[in-house]
XYZ file of C-alpha atoms in Angstrom:
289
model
C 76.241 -265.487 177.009
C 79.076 -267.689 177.326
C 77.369 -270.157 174.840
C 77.068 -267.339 172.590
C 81.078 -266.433 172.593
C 81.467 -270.517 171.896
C 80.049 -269.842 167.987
C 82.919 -266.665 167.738
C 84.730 -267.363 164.555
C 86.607 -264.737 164.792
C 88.643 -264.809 167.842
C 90.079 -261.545 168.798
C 94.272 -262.076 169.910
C 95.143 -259.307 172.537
C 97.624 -256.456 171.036
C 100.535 -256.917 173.449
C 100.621 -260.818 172.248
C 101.308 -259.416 168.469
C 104.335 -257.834 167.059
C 104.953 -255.590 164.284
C 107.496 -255.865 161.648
C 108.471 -253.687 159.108
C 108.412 -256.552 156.691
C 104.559 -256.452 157.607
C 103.892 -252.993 157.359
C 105.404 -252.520 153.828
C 103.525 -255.614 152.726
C 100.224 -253.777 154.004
C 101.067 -250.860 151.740
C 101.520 -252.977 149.049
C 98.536 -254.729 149.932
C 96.365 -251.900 150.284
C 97.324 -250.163 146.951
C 96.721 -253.466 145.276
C 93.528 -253.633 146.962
C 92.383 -250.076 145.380
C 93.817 -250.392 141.942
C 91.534 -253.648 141.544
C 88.729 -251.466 143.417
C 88.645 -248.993 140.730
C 89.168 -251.122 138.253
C 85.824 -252.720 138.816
C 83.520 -249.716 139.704
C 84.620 -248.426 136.426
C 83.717 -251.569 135.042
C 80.207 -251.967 137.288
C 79.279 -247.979 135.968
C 80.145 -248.908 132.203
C 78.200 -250.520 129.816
C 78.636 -253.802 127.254
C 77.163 -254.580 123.672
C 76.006 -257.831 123.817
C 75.065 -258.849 120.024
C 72.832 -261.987 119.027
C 71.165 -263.005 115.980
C 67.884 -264.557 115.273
C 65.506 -265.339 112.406
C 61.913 -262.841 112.824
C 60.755 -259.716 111.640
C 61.742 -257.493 115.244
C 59.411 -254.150 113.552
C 55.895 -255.951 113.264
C 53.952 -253.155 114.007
C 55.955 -251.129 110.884
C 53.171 -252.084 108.767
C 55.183 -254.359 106.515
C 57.118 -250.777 105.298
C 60.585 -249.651 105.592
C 61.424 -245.973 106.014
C 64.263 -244.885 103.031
C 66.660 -241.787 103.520
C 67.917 -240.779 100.259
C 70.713 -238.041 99.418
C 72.179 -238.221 95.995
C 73.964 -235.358 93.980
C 74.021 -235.437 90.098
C 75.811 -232.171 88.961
C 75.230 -232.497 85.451
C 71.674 -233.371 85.250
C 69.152 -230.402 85.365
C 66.374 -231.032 88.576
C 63.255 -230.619 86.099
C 64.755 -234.024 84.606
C 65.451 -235.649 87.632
C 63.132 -238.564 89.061
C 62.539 -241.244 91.445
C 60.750 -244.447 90.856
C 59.929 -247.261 93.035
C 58.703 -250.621 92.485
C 58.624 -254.031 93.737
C 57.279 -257.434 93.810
C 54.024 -256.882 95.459
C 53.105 -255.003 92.064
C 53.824 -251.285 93.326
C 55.112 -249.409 90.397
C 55.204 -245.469 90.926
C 57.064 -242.947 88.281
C 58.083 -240.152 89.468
C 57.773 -239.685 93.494
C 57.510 -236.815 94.770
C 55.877 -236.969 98.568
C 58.602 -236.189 100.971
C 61.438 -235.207 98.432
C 62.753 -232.121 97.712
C 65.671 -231.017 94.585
C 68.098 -228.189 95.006
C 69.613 -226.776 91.976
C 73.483 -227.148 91.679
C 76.472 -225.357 89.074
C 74.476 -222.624 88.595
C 71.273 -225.274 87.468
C 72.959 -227.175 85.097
C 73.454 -229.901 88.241
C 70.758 -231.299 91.165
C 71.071 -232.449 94.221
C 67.785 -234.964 95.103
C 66.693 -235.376 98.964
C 63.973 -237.740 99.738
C 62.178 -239.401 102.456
C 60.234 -242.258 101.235
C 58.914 -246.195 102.640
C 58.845 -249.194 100.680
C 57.673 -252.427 100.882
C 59.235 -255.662 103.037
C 59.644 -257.239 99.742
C 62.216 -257.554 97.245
C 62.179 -254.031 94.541
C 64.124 -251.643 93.621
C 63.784 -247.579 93.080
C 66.064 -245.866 90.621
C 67.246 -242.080 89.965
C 66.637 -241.854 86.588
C 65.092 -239.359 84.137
C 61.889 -241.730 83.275
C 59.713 -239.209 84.961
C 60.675 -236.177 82.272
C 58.065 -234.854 80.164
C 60.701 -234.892 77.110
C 63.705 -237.220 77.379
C 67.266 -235.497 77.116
C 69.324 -236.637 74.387
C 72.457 -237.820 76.428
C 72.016 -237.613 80.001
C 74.828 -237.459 82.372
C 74.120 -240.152 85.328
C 77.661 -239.397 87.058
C 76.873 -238.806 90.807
C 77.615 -238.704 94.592
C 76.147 -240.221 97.053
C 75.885 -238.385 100.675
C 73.492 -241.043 102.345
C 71.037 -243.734 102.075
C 69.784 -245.321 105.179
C 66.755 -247.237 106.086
C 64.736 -247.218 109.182
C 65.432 -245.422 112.569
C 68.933 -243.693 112.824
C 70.927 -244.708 115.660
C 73.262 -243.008 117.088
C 75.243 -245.269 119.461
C 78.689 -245.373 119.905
C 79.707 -248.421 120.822
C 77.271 -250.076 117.444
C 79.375 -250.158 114.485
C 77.392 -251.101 110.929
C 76.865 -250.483 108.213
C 73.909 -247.837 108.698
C 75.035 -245.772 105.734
C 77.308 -248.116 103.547
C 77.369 -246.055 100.659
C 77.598 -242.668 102.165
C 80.391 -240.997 100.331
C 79.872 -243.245 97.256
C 81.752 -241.174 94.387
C 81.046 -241.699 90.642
C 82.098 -238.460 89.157
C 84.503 -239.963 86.963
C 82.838 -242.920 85.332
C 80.906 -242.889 81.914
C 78.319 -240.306 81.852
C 75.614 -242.522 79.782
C 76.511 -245.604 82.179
C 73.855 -247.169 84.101
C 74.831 -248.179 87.750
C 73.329 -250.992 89.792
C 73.540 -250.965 93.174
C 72.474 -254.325 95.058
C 71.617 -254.584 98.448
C 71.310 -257.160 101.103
C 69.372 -255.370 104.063
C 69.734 -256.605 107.292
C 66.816 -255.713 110.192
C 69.020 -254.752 113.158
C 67.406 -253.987 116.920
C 69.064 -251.902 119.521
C 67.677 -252.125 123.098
C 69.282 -249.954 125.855
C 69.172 -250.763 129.671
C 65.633 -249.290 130.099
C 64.336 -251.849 127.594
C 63.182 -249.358 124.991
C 64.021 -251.079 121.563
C 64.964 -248.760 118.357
C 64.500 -250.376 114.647
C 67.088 -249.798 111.650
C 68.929 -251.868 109.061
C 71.999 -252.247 108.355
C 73.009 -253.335 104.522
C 75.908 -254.579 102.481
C 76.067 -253.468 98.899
C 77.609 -254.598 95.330
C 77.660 -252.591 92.635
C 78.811 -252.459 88.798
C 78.501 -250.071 85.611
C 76.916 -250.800 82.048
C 75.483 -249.042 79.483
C 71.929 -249.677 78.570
C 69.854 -249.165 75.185
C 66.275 -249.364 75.363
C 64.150 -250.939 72.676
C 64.553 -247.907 69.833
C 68.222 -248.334 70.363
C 68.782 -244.960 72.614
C 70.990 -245.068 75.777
C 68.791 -244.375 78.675
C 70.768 -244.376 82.163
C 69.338 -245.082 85.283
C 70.885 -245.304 88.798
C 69.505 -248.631 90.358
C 69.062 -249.829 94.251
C 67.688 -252.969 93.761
C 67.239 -254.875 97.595
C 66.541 -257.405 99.012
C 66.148 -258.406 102.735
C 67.484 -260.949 104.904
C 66.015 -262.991 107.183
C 68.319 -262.664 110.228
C 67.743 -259.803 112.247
C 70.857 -258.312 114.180
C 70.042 -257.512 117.949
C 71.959 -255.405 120.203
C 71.249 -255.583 123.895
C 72.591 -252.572 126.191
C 73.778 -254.669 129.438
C 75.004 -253.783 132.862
C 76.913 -255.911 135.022
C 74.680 -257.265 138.214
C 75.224 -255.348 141.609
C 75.470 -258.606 143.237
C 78.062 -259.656 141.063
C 80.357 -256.341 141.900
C 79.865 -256.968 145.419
C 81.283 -260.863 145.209
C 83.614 -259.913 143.371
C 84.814 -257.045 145.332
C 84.742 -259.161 148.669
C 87.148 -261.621 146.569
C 89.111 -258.847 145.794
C 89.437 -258.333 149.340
C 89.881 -261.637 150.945
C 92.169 -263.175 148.243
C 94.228 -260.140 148.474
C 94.397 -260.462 152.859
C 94.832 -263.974 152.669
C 97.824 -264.108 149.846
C 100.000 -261.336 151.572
C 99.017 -262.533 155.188
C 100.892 -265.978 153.597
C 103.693 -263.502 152.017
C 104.435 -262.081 155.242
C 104.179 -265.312 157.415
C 106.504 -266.796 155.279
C 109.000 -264.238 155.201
C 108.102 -263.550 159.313
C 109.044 -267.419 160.073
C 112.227 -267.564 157.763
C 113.357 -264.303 159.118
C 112.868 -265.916 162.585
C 114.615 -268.937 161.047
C 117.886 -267.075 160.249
C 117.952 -265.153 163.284
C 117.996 -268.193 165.046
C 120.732 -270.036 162.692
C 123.011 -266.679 163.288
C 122.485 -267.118 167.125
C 123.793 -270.851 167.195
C 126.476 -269.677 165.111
C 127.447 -266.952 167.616
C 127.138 -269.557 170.721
């Protein structure tokens, strides 16, 4: 046993050999207080969660099929719905007039206006697919192609806080006041972005940027025929964001820092102001004598 009590780091000094100041005792306040503020500080910190963003060059949705889902939501309120269409094609030689699968048109200003709402997938390669009237049995003579857009997304929608994109870029896209036989071009860069929360469950979307401009167009017998054009294209980085918590172990060193460095720092504080107190006492006594 007494070999044991020979490895004690922590020797143990008897109470009546101590002596309390009040120096000491506000300092252990202090010290306390200080000790908790950090405390919290970190749980809240150890219970939240971080973003951590990275990019890389794949395709993250291989088992998509090679497709991309599209979310359309466009209002034209001076275009009746019987003339209203959607086409879609692209580079791998997909060229369809008129979709209808998945899409739906509610009649606006009394029918004189639609608004189209469609669900619909395209291909991973470059295309476009345009609003236009192309699909009408008989053409209108001027047809009115100013519009809003509510949304047009591609892929899963995620709802995260914390992930800002551009999910929807031209949600809210107003062209009410341009030309009414203008065609518009809209040209889009999509990016494939992943999200993966802390159970490791990954979501798909995309994210896009967008350019746009206005022209009129005349078609081969010299008659305006308007269109409104998303022509895309994707990029090869894919955006990842990883849903991260900080280690335990890592809260628990640094909580024992928090600790120690805290003890040790005002144990110095209050030995220093302990032995010059005892100093001046000491000077004053001499002084006296």
């Amino acid at each position: 046993r007494c070999l044991q009590l020979k490895f004690d780091i922590y020797r143990k000094v008897p109470k009546d050999l101590t002596q309390p100041t009040y120096t000491g005792a506000f300092i252990s306040i202090l010290c306390c207080v200080f000790i908790l503020f950090l405390f919290l500080s970190e749980l809240t910190g150890f219970i939240a969660t971080e973003i951590v963003n990275e990019l890389y060059v794949d395709d993250p949705d291989k088992d998509s099929g090679g497709k991309i889902e599209v979310s359309l939501n466009i209002s034209l309120p001076n275009l009746h719905c019987d003339l209203v269409g959607l086409d879609i094609q692209d580079e791998m030689g997909r060229h369809e007039v008129g979709h209808i699968d998945n899409s739906m048109k509610v009649p606006l200003n009394q029918g004189s206006g639609c608004r189209f709402e469609g669900i619909f997938s395209i291909n991973k390669v470059p295309g476009n697919f345009h609003v236009s009237t192309h699909s009408a049995t008989a053409q209108p003579q001027n047809p009115d192609m100013t519009h809003t857009i509510h949304k047009l997304a591609f892929g899963e929608k995620l709802q995260v806080q914390k992930v800002q994109g551009a999910f929807n870029a031209l949600g809210g896209a107003d062209r009410l006041s341009s030309n009414p036989l203008a065609s518009h071009d809209y040209i889009l860069k999509i990016v494939p972005t992943v999200y993966e929360d802390l159970s490791g469950k990954q979501r798909f979307s995309y994210q896009y940027t967008v350019a746009n401009k206005e022209y009129v167009a005349y078609s081969h017998t010299g008659r305006i025929i308007p269109a409104i054009w998303f022509r895309y294209d994707l990029s090869p980085i894919t955006v990842k964001y990883t849903e991260r918590r900080q280690p335990f172990y890592r809260f628990i060193t640094t909580i024992c820092a928090i600790v120690g460095g805290t003890f040790t720092v005002a144990g110095i504080i209050d030995s220093c102001i302990f032995t010059a107190s005892e100093a001046w006492k000491k000077i004053q006594i001499g002084k006296m004598s």
